[in-house]
Amino acid sequence: MQSEHARSSIKVQYLGVGNLYLFRSLARYIAPNTEIPHSRRGIRTTCWLAGFLAIIGSMILTGCGELPQTIMDPAGNDARLIRDLFIPILWIALAIFIAVEGFLVVSMIKYRRRPGNDAIPVQTHGNARLEIVWMVVPALIVAVLAIMTFRAMAVQAEAPGDNALVVEVSGNQWWWEFNYPELGVVTANELYLPVGQEVDIRLSSDNVLHSFWLPKLAGKLDVVPGVTNKMKFTPEQIGEYFGQCAEFCGLAHAQMRM
């Protein structure tokens, strides 16, 4: 009879072979005219390639679904302000990523160790010009990002107008209460706002920490016990928009939606 250790080893081997076969089959399906190597190194490379393609494919497919909670399709002036700040920062970050990773790949290929060459390469102990460049350029990038961010924050910090509709929002466990003091109306989990009129949102809580988040209309702001936080925005499009509590607040946190 086989020992328990031997049976476990066989199971692990079968599992590994099954995964290798799965990845090889996937690689053949993606590139049917490509010869699949049979060496151990070739199989490992095929597995890594198939896994990488699967990850990239799944990331691309995420863009095919509906996104009811996104700032990329704003329906309010505050959400549009956030979107307009996010996009240039994204492009700047993408350019930096491509430059850094490209330099890394080129360095790995150009200066890799070659067979039969064991000589010590030329050693560089300092380059004042290069050091100045990589200090000044990041500082300028950070300065530009800071200016863009502070300009957006200044707009958000402006006081609401006299005609703004006041809505007192109370975060409970685990539901939202919306009080319209000027209208004498109270609703639960459903916020009704007029299009084109500025809204003065006043957030409070008498229990735990929450976070008020309506992605398509405005940004996110914490609801802190004992503190009244304020935010303002103007709905610009008629529609039904979804929001939720974005701070873990207990067992039914996931159900605290708007």
CSV table of C-alpha atoms in Angstrom, one decimal:
chain,number,residue,atom,x,y,z
A,1,MET,CA,0.0,0.0,0.0
A,2,GLN,CA,1.2,3.6,-0.7
A,3,SER,CA,1.9,5.8,2.3
A,4,GLU,CA,-0.1,8.9,2.9
A,5,HIS,CA,2.9,11.0,2.0
A,6,ALA,CA,3.3,9.2,-1.4
A,7,ARG,CA,-0.4,9.6,-2.2
A,8,SER,CA,-0.1,13.3,-1.4
A,9,SER,CA,2.9,13.7,-3.6
A,10,ILE,CA,1.1,12.0,-6.5
A,11,LYS,CA,-1.9,14.3,-6.0
A,12,VAL,CA,0.3,17.4,-6.1
A,13,GLN,CA,2.1,16.1,-9.2
A,14,TYR,CA,-1.2,15.4,-10.9
A,15,LEU,CA,-2.5,18.9,-10.0
A,16,GLY,CA,0.7,20.5,-11.3
A,17,VAL,CA,0.4,18.6,-14.6
A,18,GLY,CA,-3.2,19.5,-14.9
A,19,ASN,CA,-2.4,23.2,-14.5
A,20,LEU,CA,0.4,23.0,-17.0
A,21,TYR,CA,-1.9,21.3,-19.5
A,22,LEU,CA,-4.6,24.0,-19.0
A,23,PHE,CA,-2.2,26.8,-19.6
A,24,ARG,CA,-0.7,25.1,-22.7
A,25,SER,CA,-4.1,24.6,-24.1
A,26,LEU,CA,-5.0,28.2,-23.5
A,27,ALA,CA,-1.7,29.3,-25.2
A,28,ARG,CA,-2.5,27.1,-28.2
A,29,TYR,CA,-6.0,28.6,-28.5
A,30,ILE,CA,-4.6,32.2,-28.3
A,31,ALA,CA,-1.8,31.6,-30.8
A,32,PRO,CA,-2.6,28.4,-32.8
A,33,ASN,CA,0.3,28.8,-35.2
A,34,THR,CA,2.9,29.1,-32.5
A,35,GLU,CA,5.0,26.0,-31.6
A,36,ILE,CA,4.7,25.2,-27.9
A,37,PRO,CA,8.0,24.2,-26.3
A,38,HIS,CA,8.1,20.9,-24.4
A,39,SER,CA,11.1,21.6,-22.2
A,40,ARG,CA,10.6,22.4,-18.5
A,41,ARG,CA,11.7,26.0,-19.1
A,42,GLY,CA,9.5,26.3,-22.2
A,43,ILE,CA,6.5,25.0,-20.2
A,44,ARG,CA,7.2,27.4,-17.4
A,45,THR,CA,7.4,30.3,-19.9
A,46,THR,CA,4.1,29.2,-21.5
A,47,CYS,CA,2.4,29.2,-18.2
A,48,TRP,CA,3.6,32.7,-17.3
A,49,LEU,CA,2.5,34.0,-20.7
A,50,ALA,CA,-0.9,32.4,-20.4
A,51,GLY,CA,-1.4,33.7,-16.9
A,52,PHE,CA,-0.3,37.2,-17.9
A,53,LEU,CA,-2.7,37.2,-20.9
A,54,ALA,CA,-5.5,36.0,-18.7
A,55,ILE,CA,-4.9,38.8,-16.2
A,56,ILE,CA,-4.8,41.4,-18.9
A,57,GLY,CA,-7.9,40.0,-20.6
A,58,SER,CA,-9.8,40.1,-17.3
A,59,MET,CA,-8.8,43.7,-16.7
A,60,ILE,CA,-9.9,44.7,-20.2
A,61,LEU,CA,-13.3,42.9,-19.8
A,62,THR,CA,-14.0,44.9,-16.6
A,63,GLY,CA,-14.6,47.9,-18.9
A,64,CYS,CA,-17.5,46.1,-20.6
A,65,GLY,CA,-19.8,46.3,-17.6
A,66,GLU,CA,-22.1,49.2,-16.5
A,67,LEU,CA,-20.6,51.5,-13.9
A,68,PRO,CA,-23.4,53.2,-12.0
A,69,GLN,CA,-20.8,54.5,-9.4
A,70,THR,CA,-18.1,56.3,-11.3
A,71,ILE,CA,-16.8,59.8,-11.6
A,72,MET,CA,-16.0,59.3,-15.3
A,73,ASP,CA,-19.6,60.1,-16.3
A,74,PRO,CA,-20.4,63.0,-13.9
A,75,ALA,CA,-23.9,64.4,-13.4
A,76,GLY,CA,-23.0,67.2,-11.0
A,77,ASN,CA,-20.5,70.1,-11.0
A,78,ASP,CA,-18.5,68.7,-8.1
A,79,ALA,CA,-18.1,65.3,-9.7
A,80,ARG,CA,-17.1,67.0,-12.9
A,81,LEU,CA,-14.5,69.0,-11.0
A,82,ILE,CA,-13.0,65.7,-9.6
A,83,ARG,CA,-13.1,64.0,-13.0
A,84,ASP,CA,-11.3,67.0,-14.6
A,85,LEU,CA,-8.6,66.8,-11.9
A,86,PHE,CA,-8.2,63.0,-12.1
A,87,ILE,CA,-7.7,62.7,-15.9
A,88,PRO,CA,-4.6,64.9,-16.2
A,89,ILE,CA,-3.1,63.3,-13.1
A,90,LEU,CA,-3.7,59.9,-14.6
A,91,TRP,CA,-1.9,60.8,-17.9
A,92,ILE,CA,1.0,62.3,-16.0
A,93,ALA,CA,1.3,59.2,-13.9
A,94,LEU,CA,1.0,57.0,-17.0
A,95,ALA,CA,3.8,58.9,-18.8
A,96,ILE,CA,6.1,58.6,-15.7
A,97,PHE,CA,5.3,54.9,-15.4
A,98,ILE,CA,6.1,54.2,-19.1
A,99,ALA,CA,9.4,56.3,-18.9
A,100,VAL,CA,10.6,54.6,-15.7
A,101,GLU,CA,9.7,51.0,-16.8
A,102,GLY,CA,11.1,51.7,-20.3
A,103,PHE,CA,14.4,52.8,-18.9
A,104,LEU,CA,14.4,49.8,-16.6
A,105,VAL,CA,13.8,47.3,-19.5
A,106,VAL,CA,16.4,49.0,-21.7
A,107,SER,CA,19.0,48.9,-18.9
A,108,MET,CA,18.3,45.2,-18.2
A,109,ILE,CA,18.7,44.3,-21.9
A,110,LYS,CA,21.6,46.6,-22.8
A,111,TYR,CA,23.7,45.9,-19.7
A,112,ARG,CA,22.9,42.3,-19.0
A,113,ARG,CA,25.7,39.8,-18.4
A,114,ARG,CA,26.7,38.1,-21.6
A,115,PRO,CA,28.2,34.6,-21.9
A,116,GLY,CA,32.0,34.6,-21.8
A,117,ASN,CA,32.2,38.2,-20.6
A,118,ASP,CA,33.1,38.2,-16.9
A,119,ALA,CA,34.8,41.6,-16.9
A,120,ILE,CA,33.6,44.2,-14.4
A,121,PRO,CA,31.7,47.0,-16.3
A,122,VAL,CA,32.6,50.6,-16.1
A,123,GLN,CA,31.7,52.0,-12.6
A,124,THR,CA,30.0,55.3,-12.4
A,125,HIS,CA,30.3,57.0,-9.0
A,126,GLY,CA,28.3,60.2,-9.6
A,127,ASN,CA,26.8,62.4,-12.3
A,128,ALA,CA,26.0,65.9,-11.0
A,129,ARG,CA,24.0,66.9,-14.1
A,130,LEU,CA,21.9,63.8,-14.0
A,131,GLU,CA,21.3,64.1,-10.3
A,132,ILE,CA,20.1,67.7,-10.8
A,133,VAL,CA,17.7,66.6,-13.5
A,134,TRP,CA,16.1,63.9,-11.5
A,135,MET,CA,15.6,66.3,-8.6
A,136,VAL,CA,14.3,69.2,-10.5
A,137,VAL,CA,11.9,67.3,-12.8
A,138,PRO,CA,10.0,65.5,-10.0
A,139,ALA,CA,9.8,68.7,-8.0
A,140,LEU,CA,8.2,70.5,-11.0
A,141,ILE,CA,5.8,67.6,-11.5
A,142,VAL,CA,4.8,67.7,-7.8
A,143,ALA,CA,4.4,71.5,-8.0
A,144,VAL,CA,2.1,71.2,-11.0
A,145,LEU,CA,0.0,68.5,-9.3
A,146,ALA,CA,-0.2,70.6,-6.1
A,147,ILE,CA,-1.4,73.7,-8.0
A,148,MET,CA,-4.1,71.7,-9.8
A,149,THR,CA,-5.2,70.1,-6.5
A,150,PHE,CA,-5.4,73.3,-4.5
A,151,ARG,CA,-7.4,75.0,-7.2
A,152,ALA,CA,-10.0,72.2,-7.1
A,153,MET,CA,-10.0,72.3,-3.3
A,154,ALA,CA,-10.5,76.1,-3.3
A,155,VAL,CA,-13.6,75.7,-5.5
A,156,GLN,CA,-15.0,73.0,-3.1
A,157,ALA,CA,-14.3,75.2,-0.1
A,158,GLU,CA,-16.5,78.1,-1.3
A,159,ALA,CA,-19.6,78.8,0.8
A,160,PRO,CA,-22.9,77.8,-0.7
A,161,GLY,CA,-25.2,80.5,-2.1
A,162,ASP,CA,-28.2,81.9,-0.3
A,163,ASN,CA,-30.6,80.0,-2.5
A,164,ALA,CA,-29.0,76.6,-1.8
A,165,LEU,CA,-31.3,73.8,-0.7
A,166,VAL,CA,-30.3,72.7,2.8
A,167,VAL,CA,-30.4,68.9,3.4
A,168,GLU,CA,-29.4,67.5,6.8
A,169,VAL,CA,-28.0,64.0,6.4
A,170,SER,CA,-27.7,61.7,9.4
A,171,GLY,CA,-25.8,58.5,9.2
A,172,ASN,CA,-27.3,55.7,11.2
A,173,GLN,CA,-26.6,52.0,11.6
A,174,TRP,CA,-27.3,51.1,8.9
A,175,TRP,CA,-29.4,53.6,6.9
A,176,TRP,CA,-29.4,57.2,5.8
A,177,GLU,CA,-31.8,59.8,7.0
A,178,PHE,CA,-32.4,62.9,4.9
A,179,ASN,CA,-34.1,65.9,6.5
A,180,TYR,CA,-35.2,68.9,4.4
A,181,PRO,CA,-35.8,71.5,7.2
A,182,GLU,CA,-37.1,74.2,4.8
A,183,LEU,CA,-39.7,71.8,3.4
A,184,GLY,CA,-40.6,69.9,6.5
A,185,VAL,CA,-39.9,66.5,4.8
A,186,VAL,CA,-37.8,63.5,6.0
A,187,THR,CA,-36.8,60.5,3.8
A,188,ALA,CA,-34.9,57.4,4.4
A,189,ASN,CA,-32.2,56.1,2.0
A,190,GLU,CA,-33.6,58.2,-0.9
A,191,LEU,CA,-32.3,61.7,-1.6
A,192,TYR,CA,-34.4,63.9,-3.9
A,193,LEU,CA,-32.7,66.9,-5.4
A,194,PRO,CA,-33.7,69.6,-7.9
A,195,VAL,CA,-31.7,69.8,-11.1
A,196,GLY,CA,-29.8,73.1,-11.5
A,197,GLN,CA,-30.1,74.2,-7.9
A,198,GLU,CA,-27.2,74.2,-5.5
A,199,VAL,CA,-27.5,71.8,-2.6
A,200,ASP,CA,-26.0,72.4,0.9
A,201,ILE,CA,-25.4,69.0,2.5
A,202,ARG,CA,-24.8,68.9,6.2
A,203,LEU,CA,-23.5,65.6,7.5
A,204,SER,CA,-23.7,64.3,11.1
A,205,SER,CA,-23.8,61.0,13.0
A,206,ASP,CA,-24.7,60.1,16.6
A,207,ASN,CA,-23.2,56.5,16.5
A,208,VAL,CA,-20.1,55.5,14.5
A,209,LEU,CA,-18.0,56.9,11.6
A,210,HIS,CA,-19.6,56.8,8.2
A,211,SER,CA,-18.7,58.2,4.8
A,212,PHE,CA,-21.1,59.9,2.4
A,213,TRP,CA,-20.4,59.1,-1.2
A,214,LEU,CA,-22.3,59.9,-4.4
A,215,PRO,CA,-19.8,59.4,-7.2
A,216,LYS,CA,-21.7,60.8,-10.1
A,217,LEU,CA,-22.8,63.9,-8.2
A,218,ALA,CA,-20.1,64.8,-5.7
A,219,GLY,CA,-17.0,63.6,-3.9
A,220,LYS,CA,-16.7,61.6,-0.7
A,221,LEU,CA,-16.9,63.1,2.8
A,222,ASP,CA,-16.6,61.5,6.2
A,223,VAL,CA,-19.6,61.6,8.6
A,224,VAL,CA,-18.0,62.0,12.0
A,225,PRO,CA,-19.9,61.6,15.4
A,226,GLY,CA,-20.1,65.0,17.1
A,227,VAL,CA,-19.0,67.0,14.1
A,228,THR,CA,-21.1,68.5,11.3
A,229,ASN,CA,-19.2,68.3,8.0
A,230,LYS,CA,-20.5,70.2,4.9
A,231,MET,CA,-20.4,69.8,1.2
A,232,LYS,CA,-22.1,71.5,-1.7
A,233,PHE,CA,-22.8,70.6,-5.3
A,234,THR,CA,-25.3,71.2,-8.1
A,235,PRO,CA,-27.0,68.3,-9.9
A,236,GLU,CA,-26.8,69.0,-13.6
A,237,GLN,CA,-28.7,66.1,-15.1
A,238,ILE,CA,-32.0,64.4,-14.4
A,239,GLY,CA,-31.5,60.7,-13.4
A,240,GLU,CA,-31.3,58.1,-10.7
A,241,TYR,CA,-27.8,57.9,-9.2
A,242,PHE,CA,-26.4,55.5,-6.6
A,243,GLY,CA,-24.4,56.1,-3.5
A,244,GLN,CA,-23.3,54.3,-0.4
A,245,CYS,CA,-21.4,54.5,2.8
A,246,ALA,CA,-17.7,54.3,2.0
A,247,GLU,CA,-16.5,53.7,5.6
A,248,PHE,CA,-16.9,50.3,7.3
A,249,CYS,CA,-19.5,50.9,10.0
A,250,GLY,CA,-20.6,47.5,11.3
A,251,LEU,CA,-22.2,44.3,10.3
A,252,ALA,CA,-24.7,45.7,7.7
A,253,HIS,CA,-22.3,48.3,6.2
A,254,ALA,CA,-22.7,46.8,2.7
A,255,GLN,CA,-26.4,47.4,2.8
A,256,MET,CA,-26.0,51.1,3.7
A,257,ARG,CA,-26.8,52.4,0.2
A,258,MET,CA,-28.6,55.3,-1.4
